[in-house]
Coordinates of C-alpha atoms in Angstrom, one line a residue:
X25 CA 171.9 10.2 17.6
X26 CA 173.6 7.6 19.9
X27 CA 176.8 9.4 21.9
X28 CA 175.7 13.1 20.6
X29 CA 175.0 15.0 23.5
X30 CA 176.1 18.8 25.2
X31 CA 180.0 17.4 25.6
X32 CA 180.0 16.3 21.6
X33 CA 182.7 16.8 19.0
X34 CA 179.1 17.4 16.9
X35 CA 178.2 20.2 18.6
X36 CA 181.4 22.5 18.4
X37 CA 181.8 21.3 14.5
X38 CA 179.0 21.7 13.4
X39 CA 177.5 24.7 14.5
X40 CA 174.6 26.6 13.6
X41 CA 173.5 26.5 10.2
X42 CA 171.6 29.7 9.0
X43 CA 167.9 29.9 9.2
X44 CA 166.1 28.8 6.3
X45 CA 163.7 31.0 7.0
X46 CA 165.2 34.5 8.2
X47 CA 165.9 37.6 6.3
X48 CA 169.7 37.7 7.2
X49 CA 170.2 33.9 5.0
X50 CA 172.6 35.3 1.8
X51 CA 170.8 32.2 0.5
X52 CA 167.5 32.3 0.8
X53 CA 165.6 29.4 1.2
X54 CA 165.3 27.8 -2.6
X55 CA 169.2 28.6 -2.7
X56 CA 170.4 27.0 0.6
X57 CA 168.0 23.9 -0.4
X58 CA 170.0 23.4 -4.0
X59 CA 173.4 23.7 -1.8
X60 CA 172.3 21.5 0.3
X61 CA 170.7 18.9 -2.2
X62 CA 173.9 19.3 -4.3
X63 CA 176.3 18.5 -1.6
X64 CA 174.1 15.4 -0.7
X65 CA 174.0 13.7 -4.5
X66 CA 177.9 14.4 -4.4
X67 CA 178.3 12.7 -1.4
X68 CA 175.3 9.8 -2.7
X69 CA 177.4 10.1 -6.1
X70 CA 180.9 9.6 -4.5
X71 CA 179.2 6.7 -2.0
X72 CA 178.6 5.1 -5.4
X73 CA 181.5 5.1 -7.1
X74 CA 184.0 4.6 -3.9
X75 CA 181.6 1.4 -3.0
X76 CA 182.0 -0.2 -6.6
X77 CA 185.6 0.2 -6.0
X78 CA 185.5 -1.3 -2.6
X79 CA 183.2 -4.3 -3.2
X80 CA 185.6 -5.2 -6.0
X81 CA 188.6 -4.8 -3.5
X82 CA 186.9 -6.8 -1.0
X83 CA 185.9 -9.7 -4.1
X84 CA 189.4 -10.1 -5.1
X85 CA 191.4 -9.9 -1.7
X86 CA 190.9 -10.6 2.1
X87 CA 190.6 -7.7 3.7
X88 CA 190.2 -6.7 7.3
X89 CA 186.9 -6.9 8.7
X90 CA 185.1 -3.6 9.8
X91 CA 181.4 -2.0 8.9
X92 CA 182.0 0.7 6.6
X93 CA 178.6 2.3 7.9
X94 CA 177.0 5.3 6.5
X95 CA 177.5 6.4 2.6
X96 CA 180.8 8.7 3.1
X97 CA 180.8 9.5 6.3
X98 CA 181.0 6.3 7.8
X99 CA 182.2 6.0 11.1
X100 CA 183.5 9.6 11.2
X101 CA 181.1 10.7 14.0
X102 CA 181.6 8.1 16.3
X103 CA 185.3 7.9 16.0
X104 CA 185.7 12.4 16.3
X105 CA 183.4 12.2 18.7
X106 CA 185.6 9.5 20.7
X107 CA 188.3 11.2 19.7
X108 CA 186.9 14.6 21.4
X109 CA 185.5 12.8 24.5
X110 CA 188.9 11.6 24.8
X111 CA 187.1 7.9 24.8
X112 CA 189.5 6.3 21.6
X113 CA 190.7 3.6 23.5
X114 CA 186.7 2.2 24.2
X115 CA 185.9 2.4 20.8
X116 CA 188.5 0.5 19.1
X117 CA 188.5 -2.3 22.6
X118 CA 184.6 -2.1 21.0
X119 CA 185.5 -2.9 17.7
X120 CA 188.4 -5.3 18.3
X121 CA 185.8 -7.3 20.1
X122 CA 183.0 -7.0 17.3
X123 CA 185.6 -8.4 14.4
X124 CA 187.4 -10.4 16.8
X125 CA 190.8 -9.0 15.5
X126 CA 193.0 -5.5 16.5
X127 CA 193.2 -5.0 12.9
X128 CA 190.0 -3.8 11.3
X129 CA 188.6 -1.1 9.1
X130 CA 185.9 2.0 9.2
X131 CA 185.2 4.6 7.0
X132 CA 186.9 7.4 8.3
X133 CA 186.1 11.3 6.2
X134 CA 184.7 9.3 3.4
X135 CA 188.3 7.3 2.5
X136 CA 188.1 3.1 4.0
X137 CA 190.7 3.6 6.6
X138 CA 192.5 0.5 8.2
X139 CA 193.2 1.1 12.1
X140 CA 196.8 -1.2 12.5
X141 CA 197.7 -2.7 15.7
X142 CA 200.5 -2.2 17.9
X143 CA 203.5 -2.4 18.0
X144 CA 203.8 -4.3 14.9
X145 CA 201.6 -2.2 12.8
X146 CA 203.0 1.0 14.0
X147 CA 206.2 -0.3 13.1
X148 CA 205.2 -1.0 10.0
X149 CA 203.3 2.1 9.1
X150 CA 206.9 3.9 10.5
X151 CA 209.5 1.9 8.9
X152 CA 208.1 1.0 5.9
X153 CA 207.2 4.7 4.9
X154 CA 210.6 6.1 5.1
X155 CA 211.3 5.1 1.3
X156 CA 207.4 5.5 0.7
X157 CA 207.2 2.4 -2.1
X158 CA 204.4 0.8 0.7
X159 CA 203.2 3.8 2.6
X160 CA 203.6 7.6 2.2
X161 CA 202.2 10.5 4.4
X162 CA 198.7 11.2 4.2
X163 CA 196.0 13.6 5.7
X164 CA 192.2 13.4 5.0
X165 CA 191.2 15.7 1.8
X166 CA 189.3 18.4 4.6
X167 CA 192.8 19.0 6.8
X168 CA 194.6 19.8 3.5
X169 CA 192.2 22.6 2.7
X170 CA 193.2 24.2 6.0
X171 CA 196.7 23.9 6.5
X172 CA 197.2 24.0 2.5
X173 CA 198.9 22.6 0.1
X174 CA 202.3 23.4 0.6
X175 CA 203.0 23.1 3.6
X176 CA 205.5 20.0 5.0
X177 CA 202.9 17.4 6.6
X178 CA 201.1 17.4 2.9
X179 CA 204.0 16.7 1.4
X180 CA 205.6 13.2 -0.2
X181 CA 208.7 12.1 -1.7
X182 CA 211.6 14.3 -2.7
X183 CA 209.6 17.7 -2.6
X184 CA 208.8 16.3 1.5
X185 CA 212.3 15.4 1.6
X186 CA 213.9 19.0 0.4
X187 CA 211.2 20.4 2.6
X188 CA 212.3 19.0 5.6
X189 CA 215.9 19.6 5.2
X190 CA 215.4 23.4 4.2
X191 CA 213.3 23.4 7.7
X192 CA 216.1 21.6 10.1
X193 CA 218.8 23.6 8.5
X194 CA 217.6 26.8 8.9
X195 CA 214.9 26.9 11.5
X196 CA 214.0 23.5 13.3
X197 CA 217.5 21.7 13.5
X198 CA 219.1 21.6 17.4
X199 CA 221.8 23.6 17.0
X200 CA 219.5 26.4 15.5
X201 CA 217.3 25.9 18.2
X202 CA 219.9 26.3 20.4
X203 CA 220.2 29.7 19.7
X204 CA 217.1 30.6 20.1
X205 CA 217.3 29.6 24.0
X206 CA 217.7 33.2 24.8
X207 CA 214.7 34.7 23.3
X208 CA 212.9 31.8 24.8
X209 CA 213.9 32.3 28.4
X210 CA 213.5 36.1 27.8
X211 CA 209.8 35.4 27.0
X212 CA 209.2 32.5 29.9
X213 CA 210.5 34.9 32.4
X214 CA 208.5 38.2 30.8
X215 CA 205.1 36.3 30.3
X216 CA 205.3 34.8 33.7
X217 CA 205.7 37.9 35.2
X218 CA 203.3 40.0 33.2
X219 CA 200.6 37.2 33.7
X220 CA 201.2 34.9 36.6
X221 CA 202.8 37.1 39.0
X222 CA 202.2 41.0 38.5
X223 CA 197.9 41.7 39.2
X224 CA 197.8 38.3 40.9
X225 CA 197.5 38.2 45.0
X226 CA 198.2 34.7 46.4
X227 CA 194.8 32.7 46.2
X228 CA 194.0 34.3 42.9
X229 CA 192.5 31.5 40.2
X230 CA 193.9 32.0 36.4
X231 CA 192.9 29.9 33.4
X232 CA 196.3 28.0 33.0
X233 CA 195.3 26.9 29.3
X234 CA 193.6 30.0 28.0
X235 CA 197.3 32.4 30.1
X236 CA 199.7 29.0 28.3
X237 CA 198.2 29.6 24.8
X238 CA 199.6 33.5 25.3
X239 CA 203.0 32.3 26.3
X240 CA 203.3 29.2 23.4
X241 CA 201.2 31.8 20.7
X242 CA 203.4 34.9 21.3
X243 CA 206.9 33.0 21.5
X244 CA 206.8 31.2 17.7
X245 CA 205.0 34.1 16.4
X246 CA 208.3 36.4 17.1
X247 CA 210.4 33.4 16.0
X248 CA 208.3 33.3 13.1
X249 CA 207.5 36.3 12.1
X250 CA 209.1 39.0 14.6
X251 CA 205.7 39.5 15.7
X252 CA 205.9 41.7 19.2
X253 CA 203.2 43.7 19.0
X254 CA 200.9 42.6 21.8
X255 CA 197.7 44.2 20.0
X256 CA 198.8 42.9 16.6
X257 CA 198.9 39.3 18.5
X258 CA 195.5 39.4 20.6
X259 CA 194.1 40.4 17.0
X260 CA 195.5 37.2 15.5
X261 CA 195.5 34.5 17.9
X262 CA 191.5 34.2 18.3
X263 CA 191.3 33.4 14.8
X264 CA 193.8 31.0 14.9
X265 CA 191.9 28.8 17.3
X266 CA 188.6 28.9 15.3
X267 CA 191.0 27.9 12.6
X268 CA 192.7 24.6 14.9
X269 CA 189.0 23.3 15.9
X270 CA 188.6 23.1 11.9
X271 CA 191.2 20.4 11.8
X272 CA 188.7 17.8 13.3
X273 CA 185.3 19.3 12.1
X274 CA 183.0 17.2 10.1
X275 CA 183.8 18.4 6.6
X276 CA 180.7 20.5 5.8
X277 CA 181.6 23.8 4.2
X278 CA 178.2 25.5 4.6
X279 CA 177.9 28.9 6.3
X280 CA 177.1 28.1 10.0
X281 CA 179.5 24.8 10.6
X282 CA 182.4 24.8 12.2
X283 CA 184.5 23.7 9.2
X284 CA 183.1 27.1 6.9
X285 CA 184.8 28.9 9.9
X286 CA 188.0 27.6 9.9
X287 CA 188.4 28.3 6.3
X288 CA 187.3 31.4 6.8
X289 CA 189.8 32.2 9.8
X290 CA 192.1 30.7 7.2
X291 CA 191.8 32.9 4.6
X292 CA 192.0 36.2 7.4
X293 CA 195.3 34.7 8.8
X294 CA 196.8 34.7 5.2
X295 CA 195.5 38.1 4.9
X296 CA 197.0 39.4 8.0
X297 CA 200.7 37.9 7.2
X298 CA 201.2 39.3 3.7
X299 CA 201.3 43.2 4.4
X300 CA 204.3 41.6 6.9
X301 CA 205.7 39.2 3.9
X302 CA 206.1 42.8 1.8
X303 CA 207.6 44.7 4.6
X304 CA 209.9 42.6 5.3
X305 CA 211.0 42.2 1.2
X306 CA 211.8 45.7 1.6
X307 CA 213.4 46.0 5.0
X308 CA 215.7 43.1 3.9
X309 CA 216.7 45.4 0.4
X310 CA 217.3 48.0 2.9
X311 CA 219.4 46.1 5.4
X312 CA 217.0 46.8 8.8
X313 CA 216.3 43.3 8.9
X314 CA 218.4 40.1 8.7
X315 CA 218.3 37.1 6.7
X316 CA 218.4 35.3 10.3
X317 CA 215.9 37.6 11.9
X318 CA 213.1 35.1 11.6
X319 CA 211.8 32.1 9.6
X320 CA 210.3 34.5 7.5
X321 CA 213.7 36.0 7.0
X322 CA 214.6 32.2 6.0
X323 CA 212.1 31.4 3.4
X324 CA 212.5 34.9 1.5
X325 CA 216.4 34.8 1.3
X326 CA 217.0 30.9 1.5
X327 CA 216.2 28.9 -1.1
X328 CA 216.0 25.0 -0.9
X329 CA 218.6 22.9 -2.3
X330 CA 217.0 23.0 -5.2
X331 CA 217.1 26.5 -5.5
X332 CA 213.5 27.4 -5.6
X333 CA 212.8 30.2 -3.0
X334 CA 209.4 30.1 -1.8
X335 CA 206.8 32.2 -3.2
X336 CA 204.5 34.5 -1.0
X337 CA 201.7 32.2 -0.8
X338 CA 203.8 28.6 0.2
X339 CA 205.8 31.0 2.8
X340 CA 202.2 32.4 4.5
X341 CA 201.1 28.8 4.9
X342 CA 204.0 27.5 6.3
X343 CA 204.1 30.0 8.7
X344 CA 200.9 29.7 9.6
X345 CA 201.4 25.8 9.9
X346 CA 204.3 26.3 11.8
X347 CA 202.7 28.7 14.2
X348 CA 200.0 25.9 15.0
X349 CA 202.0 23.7 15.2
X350 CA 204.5 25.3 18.1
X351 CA 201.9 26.7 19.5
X352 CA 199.2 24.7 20.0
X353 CA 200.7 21.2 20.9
X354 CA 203.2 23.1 23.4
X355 CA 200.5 24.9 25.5
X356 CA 198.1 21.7 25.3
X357 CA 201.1 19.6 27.4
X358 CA 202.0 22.2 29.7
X359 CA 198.7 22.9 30.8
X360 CA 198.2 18.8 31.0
X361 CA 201.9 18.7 33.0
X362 CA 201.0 21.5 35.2
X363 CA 197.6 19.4 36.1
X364 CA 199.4 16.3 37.1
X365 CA 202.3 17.5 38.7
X366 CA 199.9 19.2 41.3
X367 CA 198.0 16.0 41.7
X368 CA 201.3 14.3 42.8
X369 CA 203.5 15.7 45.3
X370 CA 206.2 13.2 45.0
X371 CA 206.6 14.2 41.0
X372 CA 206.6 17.9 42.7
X373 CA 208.9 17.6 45.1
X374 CA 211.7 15.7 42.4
X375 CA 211.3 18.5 40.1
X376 CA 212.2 21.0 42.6
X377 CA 215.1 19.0 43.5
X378 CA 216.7 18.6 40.3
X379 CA 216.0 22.4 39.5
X380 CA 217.3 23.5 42.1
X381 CA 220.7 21.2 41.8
X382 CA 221.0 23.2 38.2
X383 CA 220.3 26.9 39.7
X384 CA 222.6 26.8 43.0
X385 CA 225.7 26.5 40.8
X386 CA 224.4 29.6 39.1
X387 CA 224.6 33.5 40.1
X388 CA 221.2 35.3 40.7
X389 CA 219.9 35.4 37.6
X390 CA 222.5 34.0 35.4
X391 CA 220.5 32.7 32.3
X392 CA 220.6 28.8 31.2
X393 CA 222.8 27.3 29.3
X394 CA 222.2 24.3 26.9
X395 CA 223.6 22.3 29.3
X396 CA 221.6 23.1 32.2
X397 CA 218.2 22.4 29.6
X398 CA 219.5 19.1 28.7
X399 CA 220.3 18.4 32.5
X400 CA 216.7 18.8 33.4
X401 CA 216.4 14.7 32.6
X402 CA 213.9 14.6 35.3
X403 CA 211.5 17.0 34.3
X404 CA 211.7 15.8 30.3
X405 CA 210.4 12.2 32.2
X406 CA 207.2 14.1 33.3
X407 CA 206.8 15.6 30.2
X408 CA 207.0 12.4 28.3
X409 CA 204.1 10.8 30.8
X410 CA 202.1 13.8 30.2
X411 CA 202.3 13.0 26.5
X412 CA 201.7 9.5 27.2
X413 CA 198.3 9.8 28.8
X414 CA 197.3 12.9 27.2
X415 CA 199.2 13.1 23.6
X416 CA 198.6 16.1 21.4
X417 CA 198.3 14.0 18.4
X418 CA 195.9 10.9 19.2
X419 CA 196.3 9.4 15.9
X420 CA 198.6 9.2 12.7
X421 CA 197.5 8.8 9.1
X422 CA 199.2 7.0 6.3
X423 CA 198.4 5.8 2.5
X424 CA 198.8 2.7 1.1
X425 CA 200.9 3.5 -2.1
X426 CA 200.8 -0.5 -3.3
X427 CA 198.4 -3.7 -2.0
X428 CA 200.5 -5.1 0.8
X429 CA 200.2 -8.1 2.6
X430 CA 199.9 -7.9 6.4
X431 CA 198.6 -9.7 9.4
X432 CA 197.0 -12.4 7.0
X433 CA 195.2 -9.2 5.5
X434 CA 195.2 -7.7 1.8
X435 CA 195.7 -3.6 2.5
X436 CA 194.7 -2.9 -1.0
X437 CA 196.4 0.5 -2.8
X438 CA 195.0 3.6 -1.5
X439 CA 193.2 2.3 1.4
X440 CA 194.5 4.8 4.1
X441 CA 196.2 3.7 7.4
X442 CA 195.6 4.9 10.9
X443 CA 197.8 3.9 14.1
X444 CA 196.2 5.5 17.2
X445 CA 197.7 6.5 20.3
X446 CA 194.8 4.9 22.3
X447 CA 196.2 1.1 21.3
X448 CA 199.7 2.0 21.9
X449 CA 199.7 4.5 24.9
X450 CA 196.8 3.4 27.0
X451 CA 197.7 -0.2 26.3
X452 CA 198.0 -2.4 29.7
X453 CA 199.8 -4.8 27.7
X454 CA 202.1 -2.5 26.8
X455 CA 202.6 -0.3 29.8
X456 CA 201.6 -1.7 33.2
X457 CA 198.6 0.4 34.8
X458 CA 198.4 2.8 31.8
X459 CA 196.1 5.1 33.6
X460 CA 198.6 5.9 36.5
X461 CA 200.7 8.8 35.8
X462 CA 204.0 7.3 36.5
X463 CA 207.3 9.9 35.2
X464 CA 209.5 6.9 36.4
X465 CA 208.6 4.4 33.6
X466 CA 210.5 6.4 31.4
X467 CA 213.2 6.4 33.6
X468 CA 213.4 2.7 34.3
X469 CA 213.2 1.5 30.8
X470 CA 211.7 4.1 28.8
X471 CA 209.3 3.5 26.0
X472 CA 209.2 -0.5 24.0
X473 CA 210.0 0.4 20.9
X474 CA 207.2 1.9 18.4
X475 CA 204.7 2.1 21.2
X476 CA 205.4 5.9 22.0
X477 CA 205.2 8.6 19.2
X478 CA 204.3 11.5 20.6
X479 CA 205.9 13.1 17.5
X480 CA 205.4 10.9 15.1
X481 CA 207.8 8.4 14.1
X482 CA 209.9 7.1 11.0
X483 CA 211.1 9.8 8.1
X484 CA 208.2 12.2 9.0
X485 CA 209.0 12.6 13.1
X486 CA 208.0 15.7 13.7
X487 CA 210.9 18.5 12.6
X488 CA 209.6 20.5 16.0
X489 CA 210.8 18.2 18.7
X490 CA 213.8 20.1 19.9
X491 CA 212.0 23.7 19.8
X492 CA 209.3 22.2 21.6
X493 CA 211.0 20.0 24.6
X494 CA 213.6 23.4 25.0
X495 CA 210.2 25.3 25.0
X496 CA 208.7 23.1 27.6
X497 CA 211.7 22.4 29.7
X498 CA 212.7 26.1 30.1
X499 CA 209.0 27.3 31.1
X500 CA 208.6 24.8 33.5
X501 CA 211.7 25.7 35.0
X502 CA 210.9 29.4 35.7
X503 CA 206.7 28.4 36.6
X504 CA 208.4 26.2 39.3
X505 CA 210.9 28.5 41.1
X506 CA 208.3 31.1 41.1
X507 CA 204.7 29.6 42.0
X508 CA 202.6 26.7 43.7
X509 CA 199.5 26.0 42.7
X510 CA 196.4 23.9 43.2
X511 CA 193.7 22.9 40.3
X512 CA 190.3 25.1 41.1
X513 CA 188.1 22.8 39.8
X514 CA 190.0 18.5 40.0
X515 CA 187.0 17.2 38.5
X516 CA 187.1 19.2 34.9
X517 CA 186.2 17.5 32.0
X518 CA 189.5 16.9 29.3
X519 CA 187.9 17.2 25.6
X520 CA 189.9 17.3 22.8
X521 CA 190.3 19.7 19.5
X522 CA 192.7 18.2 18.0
X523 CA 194.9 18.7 20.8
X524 CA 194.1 17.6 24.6
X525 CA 192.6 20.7 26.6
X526 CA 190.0 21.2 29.5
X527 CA 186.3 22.5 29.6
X528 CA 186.5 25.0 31.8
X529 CA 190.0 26.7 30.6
X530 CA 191.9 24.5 33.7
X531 CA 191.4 27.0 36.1
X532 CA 194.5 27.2 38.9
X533 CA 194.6 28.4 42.3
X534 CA 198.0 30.3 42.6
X535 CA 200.4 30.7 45.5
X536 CA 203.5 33.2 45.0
X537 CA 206.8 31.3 45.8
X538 CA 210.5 31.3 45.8
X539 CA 211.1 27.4 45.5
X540 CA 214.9 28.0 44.7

């Protein structure tokens, strides 16, 4: 197939499928065939009756143009395979110049998906879903499975809305976070020693992406679930990545594919948390743990204001959300940051400055303050433009919840909405050169409005921002005043699964140094 080569998305999501012919198949050959003739009149079957429903929607109303392609899967493996290729922004230029209009649709994990332009659409999709009478929150049918059904993103209405506020109260809000600023120096200072500094001589190369995860994994994991045990974490953290290149798998569920393993490493994650869900039931009867200790802490003693408490299996799959969702995204823009600050030493050289007008005030090591984080203006600049060019969420979804009139377009109810980062961030009408890493844009004007969402946007922003810019802000500090660095190998390839990353791990040339 066109665009399916060694780099594909197809290759890592798919996988292997079992041999039809070899003694270890559970199947067997006559029972793999039914499975796999099954799955294809469901899919034939659901082709059917979703394209009755279409042509009728397409009879009655004018609806953007677009090719809805194959029978449910569309254009799913030329968009994830874009999407992983980091190559978005060619394939929607490509389609905006087939229909002759940047608002068009494709058949996207078997639902008709509209992609909306920006900055209208994106305002739109935004503004218009905060009372969710046009638009509410939506994920395809295959990343619910994974992250599960309880968890915040799934979520609509009040039950979203209770959610959310349990979340920023207790765990997510800034004041919260702000006490956790502490434990997450503590770990920044402790990880970079135990893996940047101590074994290393200067000249020796480390995989900054595969050394980040370690940091980003092992912090919310202890703010999660108290989870210090470095042997309890290795165990764990493997299977949370096969679980996070599920999230953009073709949605196969056979043994072999890459979606059948993240359900899988789903199901051993949720294992692995509950014998810590029942200890800590009974450490909190005894009084050896806190109703603060943790989130876990949270959800067992809190309820919402509501007063439902959550129940053993929503609290495992929120934590397990949550975890991803610290983790992942964090580590993904550091190791991106830490790649472009390197590549330009006037960005280097104005970090140093600014950190080191917030330490000489400071006694040898005196620990931050929240005002010395929300001083490091500079630094949050370079963080943004990382996002910009490399954001850890490339596209958000959205359901139409009535037919809505737009752009001279019917969006008929249910169709599903999709604003990509590609047409907002990479953008040269929007931002001028779009491929330059440029910090200063944000400090000249800073972003148009709804034409940079990192995190989201409207009532469902991400509730992690502040954990995850203190995060950031507070690791790059400490990677700075301790070590330089140059990228072992410029030319590696950025890929994407679900969130930005490199080929080769980003391997780093390190230099030990006292920079202030």
């Amino acid at each position: 197939m066109e665009g399916i080569g060694k780099h594909s998305w197809l290759a890592g999501t798919v996988g292997q499928l079992p041999s039809l012919n070899g003694p270890s198949s559970s199947y067997g050959t006559a029972g793999l065939l039914a499975v796999l003739l099954l799955s294809f009149l469901a899919i034939v079957l659901g082709w059917v009756w979703s394209s009755s429903g279409r042509k009728e929607d397409e009879r009655n109303y004018h609806v953007p143009p677009g090719d809805l392609g194959l029978p449910f899967f569309g254009d799913t493996i030329q968009y994830v395979n874009a999407y992983y290729n980091r190559t978005i922004r060619d394939y929607v230029d490509m389609k905006i110049a087939k229909y002759g209009s940047p608002v068009f649709k494709a058949k996207l994990m078997g639902h008709t998906t509209v992609f909306m332009d920006a900055p209208n659409g994106t305002k739109l999709m935004f503004n218009k879903g905060n009372d969710e009478k046009l638009i509410q929150g939506y994920w395809p049918g295959s990343t619910l499975k994974l992250v599960g059904p309880n968890v915040l993103s799934a979520e609509n209405g009040a039950v979203y809305r209770c959610h959310k506020q349990h979340l920023m109260s207790h765990f997510l809000g800034h004041n919260v976070v702000n006490r956790y600023l502490g434990k997450i120096e503590t770990r920044a200072i402790e990880h970079i020693q135990n893996h940047w500094l101590d074994g290393t001589i200067d000249g020796s190369v480390l995989e900054a992406q595969n050394v980040l995860r370690i940091f980003t994994f092992e912090l919310v994991a202890d703010l999660c679930l108290t989870l210090t045990d470095k042997h309890e974490s290795e165990k764990l953290r493997p299977t949370f990545e096969i679980w996070a290149k599920g999230l953009m798998a073709l949605p196969i569920n056979l043994p072999g594919s890459g979606y059948y393993q993240a359900m899988k490493a789903r199901a051993e994650i949720l294992s692995f948390f509950e014998p810590y869900v029942q200890r800590r039931k009974q450490e909190l009867k005894d009084g050896t743990a806190t109703p603060t200790q943790d989130y876990l802490s949270i959800l067992l003693t809190e309820p919402d204001e509501n007063g439902h408490f959550y129940t053993d299996e929503e609290i495992k799959t929120n934590i397990l959300h949550l975890i991803h969702g610290g983790a992942n995204t964090v580590a993904a823009t550091l190791t991106m940051a830490i790649r472009k600050i390197t590549e330009h030493s006037e960005v280097y050289d104005k970090l140093i400055a600014e950190h080191t007008s917030i330490t000489e005030v400071k006694e040898e090591g005196e620990p931050l303050t929240n005002d010395d984080v929300q001083n490091m203006k500079y630094t949050w600049t370079v963080i943004e433009e990382t996002m910009r060019l490399y954001p850890a969420l490339p596209g958000i979804f959205r359901e139409a919840t009535a037919t809505f009139e737009y752009n001279g377009y019917t969006i008929p109810k249910g169709w599903k909405l999709l604003c990509t980062a590609a047409q907002s961030f990479q953008n040269p009408e929007i931002y001028e050169e779009p491929e330059k890493f440029d910090p200063s844009r944000f400090e000249r004007e800073g972003a148009p409005a709804h034409t940079f969402f990192p995190f989201g946007g409207g009532v469902r922003i991400c509730p992690g921002i502040e954990l995850a810019k203190v995060t950031m802000l507070v690791f790059l500090h400490h990677f700075l005043k301790n070590l330089q660095w140059t990228l072992a190998d410029p030319d590696e390839k950025i890929v994407y699964h679900f969130s930005p990353g490199t080929a080769k791990g980003s391997p780093i040339r390190i230099t030990k140094f006292k920079a202030f």
